[in-house]
Coordinates of C-alpha atoms in Angstrom, one line a residue:
Chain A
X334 CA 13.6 -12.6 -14.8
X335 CA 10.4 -13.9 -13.4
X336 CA 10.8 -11.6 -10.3
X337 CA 11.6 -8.5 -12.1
X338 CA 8.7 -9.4 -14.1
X339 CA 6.5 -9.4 -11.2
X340 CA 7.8 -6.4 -9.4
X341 CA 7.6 -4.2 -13.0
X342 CA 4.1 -5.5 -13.4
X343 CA 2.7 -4.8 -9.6
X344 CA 3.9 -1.3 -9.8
X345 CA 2.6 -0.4 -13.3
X346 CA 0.1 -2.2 -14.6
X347 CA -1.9 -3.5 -11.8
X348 CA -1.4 -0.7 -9.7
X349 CA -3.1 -0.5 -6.5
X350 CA -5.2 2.4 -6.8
X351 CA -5.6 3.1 -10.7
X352 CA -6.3 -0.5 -11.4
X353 CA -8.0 -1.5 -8.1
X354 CA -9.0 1.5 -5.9
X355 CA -7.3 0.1 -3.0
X356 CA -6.1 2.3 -0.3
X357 CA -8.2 5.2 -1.6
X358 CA -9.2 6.4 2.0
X359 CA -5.7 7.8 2.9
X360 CA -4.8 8.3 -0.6
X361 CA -7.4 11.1 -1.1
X362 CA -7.2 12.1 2.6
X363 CA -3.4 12.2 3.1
X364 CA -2.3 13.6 -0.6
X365 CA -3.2 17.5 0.0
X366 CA 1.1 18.0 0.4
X367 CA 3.7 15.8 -1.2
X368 CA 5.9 15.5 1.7
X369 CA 3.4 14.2 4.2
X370 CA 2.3 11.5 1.2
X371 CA 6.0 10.7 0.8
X372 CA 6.0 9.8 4.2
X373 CA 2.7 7.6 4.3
X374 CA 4.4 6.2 0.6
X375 CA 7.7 5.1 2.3
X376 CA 5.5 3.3 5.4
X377 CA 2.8 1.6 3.5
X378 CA 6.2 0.2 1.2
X379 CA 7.3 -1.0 4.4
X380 CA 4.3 -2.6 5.9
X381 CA 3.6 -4.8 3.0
X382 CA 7.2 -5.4 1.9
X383 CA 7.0 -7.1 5.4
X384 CA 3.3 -8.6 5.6
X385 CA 2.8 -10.2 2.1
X386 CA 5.8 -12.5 2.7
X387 CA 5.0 -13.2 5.7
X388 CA 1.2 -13.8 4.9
X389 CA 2.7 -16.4 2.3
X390 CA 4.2 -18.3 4.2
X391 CA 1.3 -18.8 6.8
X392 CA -0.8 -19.6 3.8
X393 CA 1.7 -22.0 2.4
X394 CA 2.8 -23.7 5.5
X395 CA -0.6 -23.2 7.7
X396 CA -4.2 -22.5 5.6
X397 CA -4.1 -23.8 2.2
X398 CA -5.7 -27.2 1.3
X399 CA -3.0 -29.8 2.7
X400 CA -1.1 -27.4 4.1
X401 CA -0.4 -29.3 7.3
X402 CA 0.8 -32.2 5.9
X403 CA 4.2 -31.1 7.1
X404 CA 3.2 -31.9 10.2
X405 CA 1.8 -35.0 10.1
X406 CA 0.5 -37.4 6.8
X407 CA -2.9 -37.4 8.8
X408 CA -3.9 -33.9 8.4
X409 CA -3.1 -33.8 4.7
X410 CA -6.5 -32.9 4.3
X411 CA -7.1 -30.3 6.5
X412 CA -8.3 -27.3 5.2
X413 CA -8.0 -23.8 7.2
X414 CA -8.2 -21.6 4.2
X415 CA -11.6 -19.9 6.2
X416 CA -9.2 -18.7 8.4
X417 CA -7.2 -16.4 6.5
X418 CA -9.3 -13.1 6.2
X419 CA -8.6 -13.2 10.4
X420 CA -5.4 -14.4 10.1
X421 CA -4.3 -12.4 7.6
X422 CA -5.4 -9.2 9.4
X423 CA -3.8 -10.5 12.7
X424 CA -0.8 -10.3 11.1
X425 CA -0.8 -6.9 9.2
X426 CA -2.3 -5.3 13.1
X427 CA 0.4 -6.6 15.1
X428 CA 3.1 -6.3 12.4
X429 CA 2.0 -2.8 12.5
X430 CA 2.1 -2.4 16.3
X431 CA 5.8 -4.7 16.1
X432 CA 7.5 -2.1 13.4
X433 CA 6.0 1.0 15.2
X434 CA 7.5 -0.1 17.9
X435 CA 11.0 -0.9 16.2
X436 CA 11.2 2.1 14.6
X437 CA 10.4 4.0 17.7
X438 CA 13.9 2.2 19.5
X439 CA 16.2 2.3 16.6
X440 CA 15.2 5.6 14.0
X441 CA 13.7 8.4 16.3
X442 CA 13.8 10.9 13.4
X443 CA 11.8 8.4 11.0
X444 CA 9.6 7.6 13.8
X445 CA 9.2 11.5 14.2
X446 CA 8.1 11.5 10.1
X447 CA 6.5 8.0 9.9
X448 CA 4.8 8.3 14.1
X449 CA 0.9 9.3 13.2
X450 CA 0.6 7.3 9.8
X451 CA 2.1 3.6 11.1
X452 CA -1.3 3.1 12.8
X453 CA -3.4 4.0 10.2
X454 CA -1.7 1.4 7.8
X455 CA -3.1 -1.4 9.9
X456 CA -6.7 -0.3 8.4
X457 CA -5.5 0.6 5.0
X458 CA -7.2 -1.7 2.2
X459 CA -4.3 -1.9 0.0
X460 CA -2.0 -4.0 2.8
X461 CA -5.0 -6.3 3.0
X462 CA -5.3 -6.2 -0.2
X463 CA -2.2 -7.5 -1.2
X464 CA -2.2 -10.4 1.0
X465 CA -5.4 -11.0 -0.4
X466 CA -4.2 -11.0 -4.2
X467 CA -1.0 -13.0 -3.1
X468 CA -3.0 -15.5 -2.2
X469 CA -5.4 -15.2 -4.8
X470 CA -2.2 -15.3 -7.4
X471 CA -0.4 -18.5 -6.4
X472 CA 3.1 -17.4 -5.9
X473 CA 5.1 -20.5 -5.7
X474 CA 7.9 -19.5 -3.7
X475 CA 8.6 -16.4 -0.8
X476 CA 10.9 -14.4 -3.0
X477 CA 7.7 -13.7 -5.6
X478 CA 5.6 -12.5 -2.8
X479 CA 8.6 -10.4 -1.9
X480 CA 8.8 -8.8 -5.6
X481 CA 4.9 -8.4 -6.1
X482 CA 4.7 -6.6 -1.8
X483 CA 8.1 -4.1 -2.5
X484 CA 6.7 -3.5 -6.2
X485 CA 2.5 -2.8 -4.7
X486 CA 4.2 -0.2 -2.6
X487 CA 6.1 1.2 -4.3
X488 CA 3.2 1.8 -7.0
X489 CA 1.1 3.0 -4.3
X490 CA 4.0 5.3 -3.1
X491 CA 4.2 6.4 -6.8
X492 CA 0.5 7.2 -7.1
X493 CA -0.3 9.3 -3.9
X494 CA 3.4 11.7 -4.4
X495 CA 2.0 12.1 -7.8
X496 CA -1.8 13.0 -6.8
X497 CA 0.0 15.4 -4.2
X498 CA 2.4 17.3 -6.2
X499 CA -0.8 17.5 -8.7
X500 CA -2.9 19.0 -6.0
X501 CA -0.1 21.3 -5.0
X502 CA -0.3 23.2 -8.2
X503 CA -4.1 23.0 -8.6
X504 CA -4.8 24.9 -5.3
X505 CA -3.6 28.3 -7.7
X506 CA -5.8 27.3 -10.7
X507 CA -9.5 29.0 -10.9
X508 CA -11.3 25.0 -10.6
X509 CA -15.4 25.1 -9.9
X510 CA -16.7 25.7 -6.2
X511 CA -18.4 22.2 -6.1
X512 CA -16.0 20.7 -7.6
X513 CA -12.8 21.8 -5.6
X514 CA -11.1 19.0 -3.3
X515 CA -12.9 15.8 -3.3
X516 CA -14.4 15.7 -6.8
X517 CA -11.5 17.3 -8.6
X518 CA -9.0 14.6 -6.6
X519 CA -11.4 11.8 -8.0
X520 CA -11.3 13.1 -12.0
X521 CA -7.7 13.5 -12.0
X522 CA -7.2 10.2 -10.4
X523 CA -9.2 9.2 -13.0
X524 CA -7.4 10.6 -15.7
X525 CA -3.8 9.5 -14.0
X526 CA -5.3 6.2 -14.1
X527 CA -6.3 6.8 -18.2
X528 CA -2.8 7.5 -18.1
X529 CA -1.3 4.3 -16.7
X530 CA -3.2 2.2 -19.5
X531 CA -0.4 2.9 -21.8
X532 CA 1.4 0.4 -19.5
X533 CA -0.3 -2.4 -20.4
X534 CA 1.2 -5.5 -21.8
X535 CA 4.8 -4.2 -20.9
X536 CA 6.6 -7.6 -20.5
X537 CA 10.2 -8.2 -19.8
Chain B
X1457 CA -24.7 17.3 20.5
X1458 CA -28.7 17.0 20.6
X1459 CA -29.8 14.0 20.5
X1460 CA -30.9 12.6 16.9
X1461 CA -34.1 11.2 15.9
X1462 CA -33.9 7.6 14.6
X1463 CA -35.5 9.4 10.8
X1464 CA -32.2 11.1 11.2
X1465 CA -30.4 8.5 11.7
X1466 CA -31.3 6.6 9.1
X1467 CA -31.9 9.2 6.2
X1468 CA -28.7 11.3 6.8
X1469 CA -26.6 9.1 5.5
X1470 CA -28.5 8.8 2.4
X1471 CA -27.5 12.4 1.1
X1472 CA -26.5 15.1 3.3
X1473 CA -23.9 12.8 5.1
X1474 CA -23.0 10.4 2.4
X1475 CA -20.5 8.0 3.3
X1476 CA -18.7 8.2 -0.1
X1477 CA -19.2 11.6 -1.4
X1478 CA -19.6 13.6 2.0
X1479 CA -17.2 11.2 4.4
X1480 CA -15.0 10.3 2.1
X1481 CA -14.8 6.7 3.6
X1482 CA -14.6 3.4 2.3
X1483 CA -14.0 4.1 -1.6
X1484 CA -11.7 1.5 -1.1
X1485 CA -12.8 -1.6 -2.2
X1486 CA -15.5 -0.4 -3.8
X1487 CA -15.5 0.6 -7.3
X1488 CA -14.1 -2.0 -8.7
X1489 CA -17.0 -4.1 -8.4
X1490 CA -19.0 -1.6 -10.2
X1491 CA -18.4 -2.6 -14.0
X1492 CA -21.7 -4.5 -13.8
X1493 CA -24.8 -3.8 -11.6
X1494 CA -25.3 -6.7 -10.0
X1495 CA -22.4 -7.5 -8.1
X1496 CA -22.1 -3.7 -7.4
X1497 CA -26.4 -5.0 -5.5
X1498 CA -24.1 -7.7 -3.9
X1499 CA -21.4 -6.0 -2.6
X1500 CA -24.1 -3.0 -1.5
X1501 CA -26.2 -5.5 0.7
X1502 CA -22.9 -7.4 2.4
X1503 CA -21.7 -4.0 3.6
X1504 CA -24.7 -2.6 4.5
X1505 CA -25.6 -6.1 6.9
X1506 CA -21.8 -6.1 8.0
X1507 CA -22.0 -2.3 8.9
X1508 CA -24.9 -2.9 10.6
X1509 CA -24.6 -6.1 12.8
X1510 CA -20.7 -4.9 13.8
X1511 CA -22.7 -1.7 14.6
X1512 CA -25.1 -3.4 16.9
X1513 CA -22.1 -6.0 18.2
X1514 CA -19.7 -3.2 19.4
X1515 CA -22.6 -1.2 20.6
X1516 CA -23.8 -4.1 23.2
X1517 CA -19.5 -4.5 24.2
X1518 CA -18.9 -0.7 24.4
X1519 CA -18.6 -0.6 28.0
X1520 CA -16.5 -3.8 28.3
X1521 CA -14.0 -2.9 25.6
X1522 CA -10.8 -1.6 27.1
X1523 CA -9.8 2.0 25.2
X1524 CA -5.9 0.8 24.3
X1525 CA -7.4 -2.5 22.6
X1526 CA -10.4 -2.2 21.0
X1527 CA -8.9 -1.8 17.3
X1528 CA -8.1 -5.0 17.6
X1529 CA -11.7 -6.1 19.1
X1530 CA -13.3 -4.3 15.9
X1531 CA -10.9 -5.7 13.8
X1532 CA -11.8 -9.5 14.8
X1533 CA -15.7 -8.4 15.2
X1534 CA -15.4 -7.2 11.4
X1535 CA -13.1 -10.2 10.2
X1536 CA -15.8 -12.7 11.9
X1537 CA -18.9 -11.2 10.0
X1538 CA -17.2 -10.6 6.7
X1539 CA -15.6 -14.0 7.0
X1540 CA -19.6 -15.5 7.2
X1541 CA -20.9 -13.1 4.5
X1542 CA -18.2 -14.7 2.0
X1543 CA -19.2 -18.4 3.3
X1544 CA -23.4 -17.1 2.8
X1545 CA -22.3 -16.1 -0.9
X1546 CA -19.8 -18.9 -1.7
X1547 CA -23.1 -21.0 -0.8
X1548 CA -26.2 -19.3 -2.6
X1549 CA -24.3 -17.1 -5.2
X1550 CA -21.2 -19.0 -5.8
X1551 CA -21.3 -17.2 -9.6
X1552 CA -21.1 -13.5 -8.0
X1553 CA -18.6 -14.5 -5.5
X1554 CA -16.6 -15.3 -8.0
X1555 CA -16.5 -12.1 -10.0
X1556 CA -16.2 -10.0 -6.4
X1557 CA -13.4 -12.2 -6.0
X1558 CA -11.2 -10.3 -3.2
X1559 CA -13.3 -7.6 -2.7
X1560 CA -15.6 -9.3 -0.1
X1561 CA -12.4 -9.9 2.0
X1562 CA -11.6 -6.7 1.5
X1563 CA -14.9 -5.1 3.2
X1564 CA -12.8 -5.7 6.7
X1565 CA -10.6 -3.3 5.8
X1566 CA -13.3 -0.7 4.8
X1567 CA -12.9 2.3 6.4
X1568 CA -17.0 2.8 6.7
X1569 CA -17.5 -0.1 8.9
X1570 CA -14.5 1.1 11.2
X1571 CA -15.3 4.4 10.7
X1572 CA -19.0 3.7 12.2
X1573 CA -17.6 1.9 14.8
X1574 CA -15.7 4.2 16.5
X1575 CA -17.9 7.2 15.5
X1576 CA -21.4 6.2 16.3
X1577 CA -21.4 2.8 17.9
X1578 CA -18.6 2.9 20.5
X1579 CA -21.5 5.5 22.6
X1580 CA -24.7 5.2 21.4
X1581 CA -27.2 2.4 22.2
X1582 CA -27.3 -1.2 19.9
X1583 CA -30.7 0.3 18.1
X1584 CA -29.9 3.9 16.9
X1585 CA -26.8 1.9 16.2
X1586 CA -28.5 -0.4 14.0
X1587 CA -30.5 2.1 12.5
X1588 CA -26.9 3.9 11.7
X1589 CA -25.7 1.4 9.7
X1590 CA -28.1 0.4 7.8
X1591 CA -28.1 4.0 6.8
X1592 CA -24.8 4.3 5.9
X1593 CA -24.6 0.9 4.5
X1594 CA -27.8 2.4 2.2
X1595 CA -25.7 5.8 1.2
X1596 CA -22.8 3.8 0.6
X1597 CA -24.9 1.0 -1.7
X1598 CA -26.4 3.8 -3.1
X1599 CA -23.3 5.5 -4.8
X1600 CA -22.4 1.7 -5.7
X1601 CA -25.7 1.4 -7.4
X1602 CA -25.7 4.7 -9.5
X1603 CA -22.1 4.2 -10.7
X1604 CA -22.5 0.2 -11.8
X1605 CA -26.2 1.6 -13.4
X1606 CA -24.2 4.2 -15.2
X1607 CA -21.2 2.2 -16.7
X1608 CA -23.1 -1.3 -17.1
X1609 CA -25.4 1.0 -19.4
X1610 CA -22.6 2.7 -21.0
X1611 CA -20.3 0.4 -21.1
X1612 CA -22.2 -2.7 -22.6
X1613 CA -25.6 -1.4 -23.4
X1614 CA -26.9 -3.8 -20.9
X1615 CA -28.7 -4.0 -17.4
X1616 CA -28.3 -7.1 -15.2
X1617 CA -27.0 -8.9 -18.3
X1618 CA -30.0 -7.8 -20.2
X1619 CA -29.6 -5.9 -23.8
X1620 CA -31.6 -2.6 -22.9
X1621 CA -30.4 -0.2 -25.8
X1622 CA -32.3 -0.6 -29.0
X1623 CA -30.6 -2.6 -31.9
X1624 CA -32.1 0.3 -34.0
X1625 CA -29.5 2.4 -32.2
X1626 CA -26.1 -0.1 -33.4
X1627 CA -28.2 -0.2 -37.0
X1628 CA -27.4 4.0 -37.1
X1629 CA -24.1 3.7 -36.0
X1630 CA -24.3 3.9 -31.8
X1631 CA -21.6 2.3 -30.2
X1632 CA -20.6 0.7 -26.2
X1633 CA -18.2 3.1 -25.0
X1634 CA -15.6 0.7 -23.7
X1635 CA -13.7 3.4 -21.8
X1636 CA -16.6 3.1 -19.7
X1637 CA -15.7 -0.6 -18.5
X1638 CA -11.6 0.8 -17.6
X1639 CA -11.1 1.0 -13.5
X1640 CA -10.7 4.6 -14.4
X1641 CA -13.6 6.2 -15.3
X1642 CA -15.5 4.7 -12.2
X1643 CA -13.5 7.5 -10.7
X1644 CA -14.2 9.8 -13.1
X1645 CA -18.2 8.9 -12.7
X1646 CA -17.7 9.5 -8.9
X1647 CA -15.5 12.8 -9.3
X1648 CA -19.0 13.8 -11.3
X1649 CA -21.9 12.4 -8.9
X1650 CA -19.9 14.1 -6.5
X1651 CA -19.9 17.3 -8.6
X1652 CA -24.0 17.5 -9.4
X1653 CA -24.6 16.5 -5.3
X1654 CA -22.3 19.6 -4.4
X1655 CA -23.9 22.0 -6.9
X1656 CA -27.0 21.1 -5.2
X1657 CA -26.2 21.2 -1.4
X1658 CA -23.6 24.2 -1.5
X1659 CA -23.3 23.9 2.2
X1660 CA -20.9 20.9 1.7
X1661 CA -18.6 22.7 -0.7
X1662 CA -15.0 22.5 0.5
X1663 CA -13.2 25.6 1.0
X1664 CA -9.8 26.0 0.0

């Protein structure tokens, strides 16, 4: 219950980019046709499906206040917790570099789709960004992470195929010279995001 | 490429090259710190010194920096600075570091200050780079500035916590627009500034 919870809310209501901008970069830059933002969707679902559990359990078992006690009673107050905006960020970059190179081995043809966008996901703020707010939430066990990183993707999936089929049809429709590409991406992700508001409170 | 002057440097960012509006980098994190102006100030003057000191960082390593690794060397570069800039506010404005919450972690991740980095300071000199960021750390706070002013105003009637519209103005019936506070209409005010900046300058009008 409490994980479906989770996962419904991280895709809805706090959505990465209409309720926290994150990610925007490659969302405005990588949404002019739907198929190429499916494919930057399906990795960026992949990357932090993989980092924010992982992330939580280096914060749980290495950073937080007390964390080390596992290791011995004496460092049971230890706190690394200054660490984690490195750490955290070591992770996603070599992750990244690890499932690039996975992918490359085992799935040529997704490799082939996925190939130019894996690096750029190492930068992208929304993968940080969910670390971040996983830490920030205080999940108490690995499979919440897990539900609140597959559900932030898949929002942010959600959100860029939507921009893109958006823009698709707008490229035919008469819209004002200085307005046209950036500022008319920013207004409808604006009104998208208007949009999205009617999700709030939805609680299972 | 001619060489630029270090006026250019510094004031191009500002308008014709704006990182937000002209770039299109490092939106990111951004506006969501803008429902109030003065931890949109904050969040102007961290980037701005963590552009600019990675700037000058990666300028004086440039030649030592192997090609194949040196995402990673800007990565840690970035994560070191931002990781001191959160410790500097944590300190001396615990309050605002409160409300910017994960957004200060989040400037590593900004595409502006790796955006600089490999455009401008992985081959030019540690001043121009300098110079650089604090420009586009000033273009970038300035967009930050303008949008907070606009839905702090809006939004609560207020301007660093202070009541600025008239109570004459409620007495007749005036009310906060609290759309203005939603996540979404940062965008919308963006999508706007954006749309006035381009009406003026016509040269940077996209073509379709």
């Amino acid at each position: 219950m409490d994980l479906i919870n989770i996962f419904i809310k991280s895709i809805f209501i706090d959505n990465m980019i209409f309720a926290f901008f994150l990610g925007m970069c490659s969302y405005l830059a990588v949404s002019k046709k739907v198929k190429t933002s499916i494919g930057l969707g399906i990795a960026v679902v992949f990357v932090l499906t993989i980092t924010v559990p992982l992330n939580f359990l280096l914060n749980k078992y290495l950073l937080e206040p007390g964390a080390l006690k596992w290791l011995s009673p004496s460092l049971a107050d230890v706190d690394l917790s200054f660490l984690s905006f490195i750490m955290f960020i070591a992770v996603i970059a070599s992750m990244v570099q690890l499932v690039e190179m996975v992918v490359e081995r085992f799935a040529p043809a997704l490799y082939a789709s996925l190939g130019i966008f894996l690096p750029l996901i190492a930068v992208n703020c929304a993968i940080l960004g969910g670390s971040l707010f996983m830490q920030q939430k205080g999940f108490t066990n690995v499979w919440q992470s897990l539900s609140f990183g597959l559900g932030s993707g898949i929002g942010w999936m959600l959100a860029i195929v939507l921009l893109a089929a958006i823009r698709e049809k707008i490229s035919y429709s008469n819209v004002p010279a200085p307005l046209r590409g950036l500022g008319i991406a920013f207004i409808i992700t604006g009104l998208m995001a208007i949009g999205f508001l009617a999700f709030m409170g939805i609680k299972i | 490429m001619g060489k630029k002057k270090s006026k250019e440097i510094l004031f191009d960012p500002l308008f014709e090259n704006n990182p937000i509006t002209v770039q299109v980098l490092g939106i990111c994190s951004a506006l969501a710190v803008t429902v109030k102006l003065m931890p949109a100030i904050v969040m102007a003057l961290s980037v701005m010194a963590v552009v600019a000191f990675s700037n000058v960082i990666i300028s004086l390593l440039r030649k030592y920096i192997p090609m194949r690794v040196r995402i990673i060397v800007q990565l840690v570069v970035i994560a070191a600075l931002v990781i001191l800039v959160d410790m500097l506010l944590k300190a001396f404005a615990y309050d605002i570091s409160k409300q910017l919450s994960v957004f200060v972690g989040l400037i590593i991740t900004n595409c502006i200050v790796m955006g600089r980095l490999e455009a401008f300071a992985m081959d030019n000199k540690p001043w121009a780079s300098f110079l650089d960021g604090i420009g586009n750390g000033a273009g970038y706070g300035l967009i930050l500035i303008i949008v907070a002013f606009i839905r702090e105003l809006f939004g609560s009637g207020t301007l660093f916590g202070h009541k600025v519209v008239p109570q004459w103005f409620y007495d007749h019936g005036y009310m906060d627009n609290a759309m203005m506070l939603m996540p979404a209409m940062a965008l919308i005010t963006v999508g706007i500034i954006i749309w006035v900046q381009r009406s003026y300058m016509p040269q940077l009008t996209e073509k379709e």
